[in-house]
Amino acid sequence: MAVSIMGIPDSAQAIVIGGGVAGCSVAYHLARLGWQDVVLVERHELTEGTTWHSAGFVGQLRSTVTQTRMIMYSAGLYPELAELTGLDPGWHGVGGLRLATTHDRVEELVRQAGAAETYGLDMSLLSGRQTNDLMPMLNDEDVLASLWLPGDGWLDPASLARALAEGAAKLGVRIVTGVRVTGIDVADGSVRGVRLAPTTGEGDEWVVSTETIVNCAGAAAGKVGALAGVDVPIVPIKHQYVVTHPADIPSSTPTVRDPDNIVYFREHEGGILVGGYIRTPEIWEAADPLAESRLLFEPNLPKFRESWASARHRLPVIAKRTTDDFDKSQVARIVHGPEAFTPDGEFLLGETAVRGFWVAAGFCVHGLAAAGGVGKVMAEWIVDGVPEYDLFGMDVRRFGGYAGSERWARTKALDSYSKYYDVVYPGEERTAARPLRRSPAWPRHADLDAAFGEKAGWERVNWFGSNASGDGPRPLGWAGRVWSPAVREECLATRDAAGLFDQTSFAKLEVSGPGVLDRLQRLCANQIDKKVGAVVYTQLLNHRGGIEADLTVTRLGEDRFRLVTGTAYGTHDAAWLRRNGLDVTDVTSAYACYCLWGPQAGAILERICDDDLGFPYLQARQISVASVPVLAQRVTFVGEYGWELYCPAEYGLTLWDALMAAGLPYGMRPGGYRAIDSMRLEKGYRVWGLDITPETTPYEAGLGFAVQAGKDFLGKDALDPAPERTLRCLVLRDPRRVCLGGEPVRVDGVPTSRVTSGGYGHRVDASIAYAYLRGDPGEVTVGVDGTWVEATIEERPPYDPGHERIRSRPARSSP
């Protein structure tokens, strides 16, 4: 199957770097899509980096729908590989258990069970006794519940990689071992070729011309990325598991995860494989990661004691044969090897800033489960330009330039690993590697007891503690865990007087120059050829009509436009624009942005501005506010009259102070992002990544008003103005039950959809959720924390459906 270095061609359609399960899967799937001129290179033998020592678990239920779908695809692919290739991939479809020994974990399992329904996963929620009935060898005395997923199992990692490699080879892929990558040629921001040399050091360097390189180098992916001038935030972390002596454990034994006790285990050759995520992980320091094949570290038994004690507690069969005083004699094998982690514990997939240089790495211990899905989506992305699934949460471009800091990446990765099995509550904020990016007004926020959240490295206000007066209606269940009455006060102040919000973190991109209008017109679904000063809300679509970006475009000059998008989406959206021929300048850090919204916004701004503020909705004007030069845009994301106010960053603190001084006498309050989210739900405003994604079209999302049918644009031909499903607004009958996103939706008792986003609308006192539904649905119920709640469908936004508050200037008033 492998060939010598002399068998490498002078050019290739694609070069895949890394012969682990990721590289073999990408090569296999590229070949399945018709790319036969593909070369896979590996410095050792196949699987000898990090794949070979993987524990091999395949657990389908994950925290996101995309990751779950990828693993479900993998679980379906792996049993088929034997038939496709003639090689056994080592698939053991024994099912899997996820245990709960605390009430918080039970709540998590209930929510996960609801998510499993929306994914179409076969799953059962079991009591402690039922868990023991299914797997009698477990000690169930403290097991409160478990999730049983019969489609789970485990794989032999080397067998899987060999099967994928064999499939790739049969489809024409050349697999070359014993060569190392010595350089990557880049010209004009694009890949031009890769330099190879024999691992032995004997022989000449070999150059292969190519326009596509896929970095699947695992723990060495960062080093390979550096050869192309690309920062790939991979952090090699030491991970350890043990295998006990044979104890007549049946091969049909399910896999088990016991996250409350940071341990997992499965059967292995009649014994038990035991692993865990320790609280004090260690980084592997290496100048040249994976230079040595089949690398393992010396065992570190003290760090493994907690997981070992948990395994002995859970499995009496181990306790009978071993002692608490853990030593090497009690196990047949100790595996302590490197795993490639990322700052947020999620994969790194996609194209980098160097065109044609792709990454599929950072598998964070659970990559074997998703390897089939990774190969599928990467091949689709490379060949077709977009993958089937929404991959933003795994997109290598989700991080900004700060990810090039090794210190930042390591701090975040260690934190992610150490809390890998923690219960994660929606809205919970982690503190590692913070603060990093701060608005000019950050000191004032801190003085007002701001509860900060983090997004894309930015410190953003969730709410102000200074606004927390009274208890307010705390939601039941998980929605009430990370909560403050301040959010309600900020929403009501914005409705009745005014709210001041710091949106400096929002990404700001500028495009300019001759011909820029025509190129931008080609990408925008809405009409942007309007007079200077116009603000246009639009989507950028892919060739399937899916929404790649959701933003506003302001025409600053005849050949100059500013695009404003979400905090975390700037790098992604800029890459999409560049991929389609536009020269983009990211000016996010150059401007502060404060939003003044509410019926008193005009009176407040008039106190410190002498310019005419009467310009209409969706228009922008250059004005002066308290001597600060400001671009004022008459737009809103909360459904109230007002402006987005942009100023050069050095004026940011001055402008904030001036707005606060002018607004407080009118009852204005500073507000945070939780209030913004509540108010945008009431108005039916969509959020990219939740309500709208590359998998949804504008017509499905109810955004047909932002599609200019009379113009030509990318994705137009794929749009159906009358789609089968559309995004609908649901109001839950019980306002105490509040959705957080991902909850199952049933129509007439039949599983039908999932909540894209939800929350409590304080201005209308209602629990609001959104979900894609087909036709004219019957009785709708939503599963919130295990309780099924009736919901009604609202055809118009619950708050100000006629948009009068946005467009009409309120009457003047005095403080």
Tab-separated table of C-alpha atoms in Angstrom, residues 299-715:
chain	number	residue	atom	x	y	z
A	299	PRO	CA	3.791	6.290	34.046
A	300	ASN	CA	2.667	8.898	36.557
A	301	LEU	CA	0.768	6.796	39.066
A	302	PRO	CA	0.161	9.507	41.688
A	303	LYS	CA	-1.813	11.556	39.139
A	304	PHE	CA	-3.932	8.516	38.311
A	305	ARG	CA	-4.954	7.620	41.846
A	306	GLU	CA	-8.318	9.408	41.794
A	307	SER	CA	-9.480	7.733	38.589
A	308	TRP	CA	-8.159	4.370	39.806
A	309	ALA	CA	-9.988	4.701	43.123
A	310	SER	CA	-13.174	5.573	41.228
A	311	ALA	CA	-12.795	2.502	39.014
A	312	ARG	CA	-12.304	0.242	42.048
A	313	HIS	CA	-15.403	1.724	43.655
A	314	ARG	CA	-17.502	1.296	40.522
A	315	LEU	CA	-16.252	-2.201	39.586
A	316	PRO	CA	-16.052	-4.723	42.430
A	317	VAL	CA	-14.295	-7.132	40.079
A	318	ILE	CA	-11.316	-4.758	40.078
A	319	ALA	CA	-11.508	-4.078	43.808
A	320	LYS	CA	-11.310	-7.803	44.570
A	321	ARG	CA	-8.088	-8.188	42.588
A	322	THR	CA	-6.308	-4.938	43.549
A	323	THR	CA	-5.627	-2.641	46.472
A	324	ASP	CA	-5.973	1.060	47.158
A	325	ASP	CA	-2.187	1.321	47.108
A	326	PHE	CA	-1.964	1.568	43.340
A	327	ASP	CA	1.232	0.316	41.703
A	328	LYS	CA	2.323	-1.140	38.375
A	329	SER	CA	1.923	-4.729	39.521
A	330	GLN	CA	-1.847	-4.329	39.680
A	331	VAL	CA	-2.262	-3.697	35.955
A	332	ALA	CA	-1.099	-5.377	32.792
A	333	ARG	CA	-0.319	-2.155	30.921
A	334	ILE	CA	-0.014	1.583	31.467
A	335	VAL	CA	-0.447	3.898	28.487
A	336	HIS	CA	0.709	7.478	29.041
A	337	GLY	CA	0.856	9.327	25.743
A	338	PRO	CA	0.376	12.718	24.103
A	339	GLU	CA	-3.021	13.980	22.989
A	340	ALA	CA	-3.589	17.091	20.890
A	341	PHE	CA	-5.814	19.525	22.775
A	342	THR	CA	-7.147	22.925	21.734
A	343	PRO	CA	-7.957	26.065	23.756
A	344	ASP	CA	-11.665	25.236	23.970
A	345	GLY	CA	-11.558	21.445	23.760
A	346	GLU	CA	-13.071	21.417	20.268
A	347	PHE	CA	-11.587	20.274	16.961
A	348	LEU	CA	-9.634	22.554	14.632
A	349	LEU	CA	-11.017	22.132	11.136
A	350	GLY	CA	-11.017	24.192	7.971
A	351	GLU	CA	-8.922	26.463	5.816
A	352	THR	CA	-6.441	28.844	7.410
A	353	ALA	CA	-5.453	32.364	6.378
A	354	VAL	CA	-3.082	30.780	3.856
A	355	ARG	CA	-5.304	29.777	0.985
A	356	GLY	CA	-5.159	26.052	0.333
A	357	PHE	CA	-3.639	25.218	3.717
A	358	TRP	CA	-6.229	23.235	5.660
A	359	VAL	CA	-6.226	21.800	9.169
A	360	ALA	CA	-7.900	18.732	10.666
A	361	ALA	CA	-6.345	18.363	14.096
A	362	GLY	CA	-6.857	18.918	17.813
A	363	PHE	CA	-8.974	15.833	18.435
A	364	CYS	CA	-8.894	16.251	22.223
A	365	VAL	CA	-9.072	12.532	23.108
A	366	HIS	CA	-12.482	11.967	21.470
A	367	GLY	CA	-11.313	12.321	17.880
A	368	LEU	CA	-11.436	8.630	17.047
A	369	ALA	CA	-15.206	8.710	17.499
A	370	ALA	CA	-15.604	11.559	15.014
A	371	ALA	CA	-12.809	10.652	12.600
A	372	GLY	CA	-15.169	9.378	9.928
A	373	GLY	CA	-17.265	12.527	10.170
A	374	VAL	CA	-14.155	14.699	10.125
A	375	GLY	CA	-13.016	13.110	6.876
A	376	LYS	CA	-16.466	13.569	5.372
A	377	VAL	CA	-16.867	17.271	6.173
A	378	MET	CA	-13.267	18.144	5.348
A	379	ALA	CA	-13.520	16.514	1.930
A	380	GLU	CA	-16.803	18.302	1.223
A	381	TRP	CA	-15.310	21.601	2.356
A	382	ILE	CA	-12.241	21.211	0.151
A	383	VAL	CA	-13.992	19.869	-2.937
A	384	ASP	CA	-17.344	21.678	-2.840
A	385	GLY	CA	-16.422	24.844	-0.952
A	386	VAL	CA	-18.842	24.206	1.942
A	387	PRO	CA	-19.443	21.172	4.168
A	388	GLU	CA	-22.858	19.632	4.763
A	389	TYR	CA	-22.920	20.608	8.443
A	390	ASP	CA	-22.501	23.941	10.222
A	391	LEU	CA	-18.888	23.750	11.426
A	392	PHE	CA	-18.314	27.199	12.880
A	393	GLY	CA	-17.801	25.792	16.388
A	394	MET	CA	-14.909	23.722	15.016
A	395	ASP	CA	-13.646	26.208	12.436
A	396	VAL	CA	-9.963	26.989	12.903
A	397	ARG	CA	-10.881	30.634	12.179
A	398	ARG	CA	-13.059	30.928	15.299
A	399	PHE	CA	-10.005	32.240	17.138
A	400	GLY	CA	-8.429	35.610	16.478
A	401	GLY	CA	-4.788	36.629	16.344
A	402	TYR	CA	-4.486	36.148	20.099
A	403	ALA	CA	-4.501	32.370	19.511
A	404	GLY	CA	-0.951	32.753	18.234
A	405	SER	CA	0.114	33.273	21.832
A	406	GLU	CA	1.470	30.003	23.173
A	407	ARG	CA	0.844	31.196	26.727
A	408	TRP	CA	-2.826	31.900	25.995
A	409	ALA	CA	-3.385	28.620	24.156
A	410	ARG	CA	-1.754	26.587	26.917
A	411	THR	CA	-3.672	28.273	29.710
A	412	LYS	CA	-6.982	27.715	27.955
A	413	ALA	CA	-6.193	24.125	26.949
A	414	LEU	CA	-5.156	23.108	30.457
A	415	ASP	CA	-8.337	24.612	31.831
A	416	SER	CA	-10.410	22.835	29.190
A	417	TYR	CA	-8.821	19.468	29.913
A	418	SER	CA	-9.056	19.773	33.699
A	419	LYS	CA	-12.803	20.528	33.467
A	420	TYR	CA	-13.566	18.123	30.648
A	421	TYR	CA	-16.033	16.108	32.730
A	422	ASP	CA	-17.535	19.018	34.671
A	423	VAL	CA	-21.230	19.807	34.431
A	424	VAL	CA	-21.373	22.823	32.130
A	425	TYR	CA	-24.292	25.140	32.750
A	426	PRO	CA	-25.448	27.378	29.884
A	427	GLY	CA	-24.226	30.902	30.518
A	428	GLU	CA	-21.468	29.792	32.881
A	429	GLU	CA	-18.254	31.741	32.352
A	430	ARG	CA	-14.721	30.391	32.753
A	431	THR	CA	-11.912	32.656	33.875
A	432	ALA	CA	-8.761	31.139	32.377
A	433	ALA	CA	-6.548	33.525	30.355
A	434	ARG	CA	-8.728	36.538	31.160
A	435	PRO	CA	-8.990	39.453	30.780
A	436	LEU	CA	-7.473	39.855	27.342
A	437	ARG	CA	-9.379	42.282	25.081
A	438	ARG	CA	-11.183	45.199	26.732
A	439	SER	CA	-13.324	48.079	25.598
A	440	PRO	CA	-12.158	51.634	26.433
A	441	ALA	CA	-15.099	51.803	28.862
A	442	TRP	CA	-14.092	48.608	30.705
A	443	PRO	CA	-12.931	50.485	33.848
A	444	ARG	CA	-16.354	52.128	34.122
A	445	HIS	CA	-18.065	48.769	33.702
A	446	ALA	CA	-15.995	47.321	36.515
A	447	ASP	CA	-16.951	50.261	38.755
A	448	LEU	CA	-20.619	49.395	38.164
A	449	ASP	CA	-20.124	45.797	39.336
A	450	ALA	CA	-20.371	44.340	35.848
A	451	ALA	CA	-20.717	40.561	35.481
A	452	PHE	CA	-18.354	39.962	32.597
A	453	GLY	CA	-18.543	37.253	30.005
A	454	GLU	CA	-15.940	36.430	27.394
A	455	LYS	CA	-16.306	36.023	23.654
A	456	ALA	CA	-13.483	35.877	21.121
A	457	GLY	CA	-11.150	37.141	23.833
A	458	TRP	CA	-13.321	40.197	24.555
A	459	GLU	CA	-14.580	41.054	28.029
A	460	ARG	CA	-18.270	41.827	27.551
A	461	VAL	CA	-20.855	42.836	30.138
A	462	ASN	CA	-23.545	40.223	30.734
A	463	TRP	CA	-25.307	42.499	33.224
A	464	PHE	CA	-24.503	45.216	35.748
A	465	GLY	CA	-24.756	44.263	39.398
A	466	SER	CA	-25.556	47.890	40.160
A	467	ASN	CA	-28.896	47.361	38.386
A	468	ALA	CA	-29.912	44.371	40.503
A	469	SER	CA	-32.795	45.700	42.579
A	470	GLY	CA	-35.237	43.112	43.905
A	471	ASP	CA	-35.382	39.419	43.119
A	472	GLY	CA	-37.497	39.367	39.965
A	473	PRO	CA	-39.066	36.210	38.488
A	474	ARG	CA	-36.250	33.660	38.589
A	475	PRO	CA	-36.827	30.906	35.986
A	476	LEU	CA	-37.088	27.292	37.078
A	477	GLY	CA	-34.365	24.741	36.355
A	478	TRP	CA	-31.141	25.422	34.536
A	479	ALA	CA	-32.265	28.789	33.181
A	480	GLY	CA	-32.315	30.094	36.746
A	481	ARG	CA	-28.798	28.986	37.627
A	482	VAL	CA	-26.775	31.716	35.913
A	483	TRP	CA	-29.187	34.592	36.354
A	484	SER	CA	-29.604	38.077	37.784
A	485	PRO	CA	-32.610	40.361	38.376
A	486	ALA	CA	-30.487	43.105	36.824
A	487	VAL	CA	-31.342	41.803	33.369
A	488	ARG	CA	-35.017	42.588	33.848
A	489	GLU	CA	-34.254	46.080	35.135
A	490	GLU	CA	-32.062	46.780	32.103
A	491	CYS	CA	-34.763	45.601	29.684
A	492	LEU	CA	-37.504	47.660	31.332
A	493	ALA	CA	-35.310	50.738	31.518
A	494	THR	CA	-34.645	50.415	27.778
A	495	ARG	CA	-38.380	50.116	27.115
A	496	ASP	CA	-39.430	53.006	29.364
A	497	ALA	CA	-36.439	55.378	29.171
A	498	ALA	CA	-33.194	54.264	27.588
A	499	GLY	CA	-30.409	51.726	27.786
A	500	LEU	CA	-26.735	52.208	26.992
A	501	PHE	CA	-24.902	49.134	25.688
A	502	ASP	CA	-21.223	48.639	24.892
A	503	GLN	CA	-20.882	46.696	21.645
A	504	THR	CA	-17.263	47.608	20.949
A	505	SER	CA	-16.513	43.909	20.533
A	506	PHE	CA	-18.672	43.628	17.419
A	507	ALA	CA	-16.440	42.872	14.427
A	508	LYS	CA	-16.033	45.682	11.903
A	509	LEU	CA	-14.717	44.993	8.415
A	510	GLU	CA	-14.049	47.509	5.663
A	511	VAL	CA	-13.840	46.949	1.908
A	512	SER	CA	-12.961	49.687	-0.527
A	513	GLY	CA	-11.476	50.501	-3.894
A	514	PRO	CA	-12.497	50.495	-7.559
A	515	GLY	CA	-14.977	47.769	-8.437
A	516	VAL	CA	-15.729	46.915	-4.831
A	517	LEU	CA	-19.459	47.584	-5.233
A	518	ASP	CA	-19.893	44.977	-7.953
A	519	ARG	CA	-17.968	42.323	-6.025
A	520	LEU	CA	-19.863	43.014	-2.810
A	521	GLN	CA	-23.165	43.079	-4.659
A	522	ARG	CA	-22.403	39.578	-5.929
A	523	LEU	CA	-22.105	38.307	-2.334
A	524	CYS	CA	-24.958	40.170	-0.635
A	525	ALA	CA	-28.497	38.840	-0.977
A	526	ASN	CA	-29.927	42.326	-0.383
A	527	GLN	CA	-29.502	45.455	-2.490
A	528	ILE	CA	-26.508	47.492	-1.306
A	529	ASP	CA	-26.243	49.879	-4.263
A	530	LYS	CA	-27.786	52.779	-2.361
A	531	LYS	CA	-26.789	56.326	-1.540
A	532	VAL	CA	-23.807	57.057	0.673
A	533	GLY	CA	-24.966	56.826	4.281
A	534	ALA	CA	-27.366	53.928	3.708
A	535	VAL	CA	-27.298	50.977	6.108
A	536	VAL	CA	-28.429	47.625	4.696
A	537	TYR	CA	-29.217	44.438	6.590
A	538	THR	CA	-28.218	41.420	4.495
A	539	GLN	CA	-26.947	37.862	4.411
A	540	LEU	CA	-24.024	36.368	2.517
A	541	LEU	CA	-24.987	32.993	1.067
A	542	ASN	CA	-23.135	29.927	-0.139
A	543	HIS	CA	-23.941	28.187	-3.411
A	544	ARG	CA	-26.582	26.061	-1.649
A	545	GLY	CA	-28.383	29.187	-0.415
A	546	GLY	CA	-27.190	28.646	3.174
A	547	ILE	CA	-26.367	31.690	5.284
A	548	GLU	CA	-22.599	32.109	5.666
A	549	ALA	CA	-22.852	35.530	7.324
A	550	ASP	CA	-25.513	37.831	8.755
A	551	LEU	CA	-24.495	41.482	8.956
A	552	THR	CA	-25.128	45.124	8.174
A	553	VAL	CA	-23.415	46.996	5.352
A	554	THR	CA	-22.961	50.763	5.614
A	555	ARG	CA	-21.970	52.726	2.539
A	556	LEU	CA	-19.353	55.198	3.731
A	557	GLY	CA	-18.395	56.395	0.250
A	558	GLU	CA	-18.871	55.580	-3.415
A	559	ASP	CA	-16.257	52.812	-3.170
A	560	ARG	CA	-16.063	52.248	0.589
A	561	PHE	CA	-18.241	50.024	2.783
A	562	ARG	CA	-18.174	48.965	6.418
A	563	LEU	CA	-19.593	45.582	7.421
A	564	VAL	CA	-20.547	44.944	11.049
A	565	THR	CA	-20.963	41.367	12.241
A	566	GLY	CA	-20.984	39.432	15.502
A	567	THR	CA	-18.091	39.485	17.957
A	568	ALA	CA	-16.888	35.961	17.194
A	569	TYR	CA	-17.532	36.012	13.459
A	570	GLY	CA	-15.129	38.638	12.137
A	571	THR	CA	-12.363	36.234	11.129
A	572	HIS	CA	-14.838	33.816	9.586
A	573	ASP	CA	-16.727	36.478	7.636
A	574	ALA	CA	-13.545	38.195	6.452
A	575	ALA	CA	-12.267	34.851	5.181
A	576	TRP	CA	-15.492	34.301	3.244
A	577	LEU	CA	-15.207	37.739	1.661
A	578	ARG	CA	-11.552	37.205	0.753
A	579	ARG	CA	-12.296	33.763	-0.658
A	580	ASN	CA	-14.736	35.503	-2.990
A	581	GLY	CA	-12.358	38.148	-4.260
A	582	LEU	CA	-12.589	41.062	-1.810
A	583	ASP	CA	-9.710	42.786	-0.063
A	584	VAL	CA	-10.806	43.137	3.576
A	585	THR	CA	-9.429	45.289	6.386
A	586	ASP	CA	-10.435	44.363	9.926
A	587	VAL	CA	-10.946	47.655	11.798
A	588	THR	CA	-12.592	46.168	14.900
A	589	SER	CA	-9.996	47.500	17.311
A	590	ALA	CA	-9.977	50.949	15.732
A	591	TYR	CA	-13.490	51.879	16.874
A	592	ALA	CA	-15.518	51.795	20.052
A	593	CYS	CA	-19.244	51.248	19.630
A	594	TYR	CA	-21.971	52.205	22.104
A	595	CYS	CA	-25.656	51.664	21.479
A	596	LEU	CA	-28.165	54.146	22.877
A	597	TRP	CA	-31.695	52.784	22.562
A	598	GLY	CA	-35.048	53.703	24.069
A	599	PRO	CA	-37.774	56.378	23.871
A	600	GLN	CA	-35.567	58.927	25.626
A	601	ALA	CA	-32.529	58.250	23.414
A	602	GLY	CA	-33.187	61.318	21.247
A	603	ALA	CA	-33.583	63.675	24.199
A	604	ILE	CA	-30.418	62.306	25.782
A	605	LEU	CA	-28.294	62.647	22.676
A	606	GLU	CA	-29.571	66.166	21.956
A	607	ARG	CA	-28.096	67.320	25.290
A	608	ILE	CA	-24.555	66.625	24.051
A	609	CYS	CA	-24.937	66.880	20.267
A	610	ASP	CA	-25.685	69.995	18.209
A	611	ASP	CA	-26.101	68.162	14.887
A	612	ASP	CA	-29.369	67.223	13.197
A	613	LEU	CA	-30.461	63.850	14.575
A	614	GLY	CA	-33.598	63.572	12.480
A	615	PHE	CA	-32.181	61.263	9.821
A	616	PRO	CA	-34.321	58.161	9.215
A	617	TYR	CA	-34.044	54.498	10.119
A	618	LEU	CA	-31.270	52.558	8.351
A	619	GLN	CA	-29.251	55.701	7.669
A	620	ALA	CA	-25.853	56.782	9.015
A	621	ARG	CA	-24.467	60.277	9.569
A	622	GLN	CA	-21.204	61.716	10.826
A	623	ILE	CA	-21.951	63.804	13.921
A	624	SER	CA	-20.147	65.226	16.946
A	625	VAL	CA	-21.135	64.058	20.439
A	626	ALA	CA	-19.529	65.905	23.361
A	627	SER	CA	-16.728	66.958	20.984
A	628	VAL	CA	-16.163	63.329	19.943
A	629	PRO	CA	-16.365	62.494	16.201
A	630	VAL	CA	-19.043	59.822	15.843
A	631	LEU	CA	-20.591	57.814	13.047
A	632	ALA	CA	-24.216	57.435	14.175
A	633	GLN	CA	-26.261	54.627	12.614
A	634	ARG	CA	-30.027	54.491	13.048
A	635	VAL	CA	-30.245	50.756	13.634
A	636	THR	CA	-31.228	48.606	16.589
A	637	PHE	CA	-30.976	45.020	17.794
A	638	VAL	CA	-33.462	45.411	20.648
A	639	GLY	CA	-36.492	46.917	18.918
A	640	GLU	CA	-36.268	50.449	20.329
A	641	TYR	CA	-35.562	53.845	18.810
A	642	GLY	CA	-31.915	54.869	18.859
A	643	TRP	CA	-28.442	54.637	17.400
A	644	GLU	CA	-25.241	52.680	17.195
A	645	LEU	CA	-22.503	55.233	17.893
A	646	TYR	CA	-19.023	54.515	16.503
A	647	CYS	CA	-15.994	56.588	17.462
A	648	PRO	CA	-12.212	56.144	17.199
A	649	ALA	CA	-11.056	54.001	20.127
A	650	GLU	CA	-9.064	56.784	21.770
A	651	TYR	CA	-12.301	58.740	22.300
A	652	GLY	CA	-14.147	55.728	23.684
A	653	LEU	CA	-13.907	56.478	27.383
A	654	THR	CA	-14.806	60.124	26.870
A	655	LEU	CA	-17.893	59.214	24.837
A	656	TRP	CA	-19.078	56.644	27.400
A	657	ASP	CA	-18.739	59.132	30.243
A	658	ALA	CA	-20.609	61.807	28.286
A	659	LEU	CA	-23.479	59.471	27.426
A	660	MET	CA	-23.785	58.271	31.012
A	661	ALA	CA	-23.841	61.810	32.397
A	662	ALA	CA	-26.445	62.897	29.874
A	663	GLY	CA	-28.629	59.820	30.227
A	664	LEU	CA	-28.870	59.117	33.938
A	665	PRO	CA	-31.215	62.065	34.626
A	666	TYR	CA	-33.662	60.564	32.095
A	667	GLY	CA	-33.722	57.162	33.799
A	668	MET	CA	-31.252	55.571	31.402
A	669	ARG	CA	-29.345	52.537	32.643
A	670	PRO	CA	-26.284	50.794	31.266
A	671	GLY	CA	-27.138	47.304	30.073
A	672	GLY	CA	-25.457	44.051	29.140
A	673	TYR	CA	-25.693	41.313	26.570
A	674	ARG	CA	-28.256	39.237	28.486
A	675	ALA	CA	-30.708	42.137	28.193
A	676	ILE	CA	-29.906	42.484	24.495
A	677	ASP	CA	-30.597	38.794	23.966
A	678	SER	CA	-33.901	38.989	25.820
A	679	MET	CA	-35.075	41.953	23.772
A	680	ARG	CA	-33.955	40.576	20.432
A	681	LEU	CA	-35.967	37.391	21.133
A	682	GLU	CA	-39.070	39.517	21.675
A	683	LYS	CA	-38.482	41.217	18.332
A	684	GLY	CA	-37.726	38.018	16.447
A	685	TYR	CA	-34.199	39.064	15.512
A	686	ARG	CA	-32.089	36.084	14.445
A	687	VAL	CA	-28.632	35.135	15.694
A	688	TRP	CA	-26.170	33.514	13.311
A	689	GLY	CA	-24.889	30.196	14.611
A	690	LEU	CA	-28.155	29.528	16.448
A	691	ASP	CA	-31.269	30.513	14.519
A	692	ILE	CA	-29.512	30.817	11.180
A	693	THR	CA	-26.530	28.835	9.901
A	694	PRO	CA	-24.928	27.722	6.636
A	695	GLU	CA	-27.545	24.950	6.680
A	696	THR	CA	-30.524	27.371	6.618
A	697	THR	CA	-31.729	29.716	3.890
A	698	PRO	CA	-33.134	33.243	4.319
A	699	TYR	CA	-36.630	32.097	3.335
A	700	GLU	CA	-36.564	29.289	5.871
A	701	ALA	CA	-35.405	31.749	8.515
A	702	GLY	CA	-38.132	34.285	7.765
A	703	LEU	CA	-35.624	36.707	6.254
A	704	GLY	CA	-37.055	36.861	2.769
A	705	PHE	CA	-37.461	40.624	3.204
A	706	ALA	CA	-33.652	40.862	3.094
A	707	VAL	CA	-33.442	39.113	-0.285
A	708	GLN	CA	-33.491	41.364	-3.339
A	709	ALA	CA	-34.974	39.025	-5.912
A	710	GLY	CA	-34.242	41.347	-8.821
A	711	LYS	CA	-30.451	41.170	-8.483
A	712	ASP	CA	-27.911	38.444	-9.089
A	713	PHE	CA	-26.019	37.074	-6.089
A	714	LEU	CA	-24.238	33.939	-4.957
A	715	GLY	CA	-26.736	31.276	-3.883
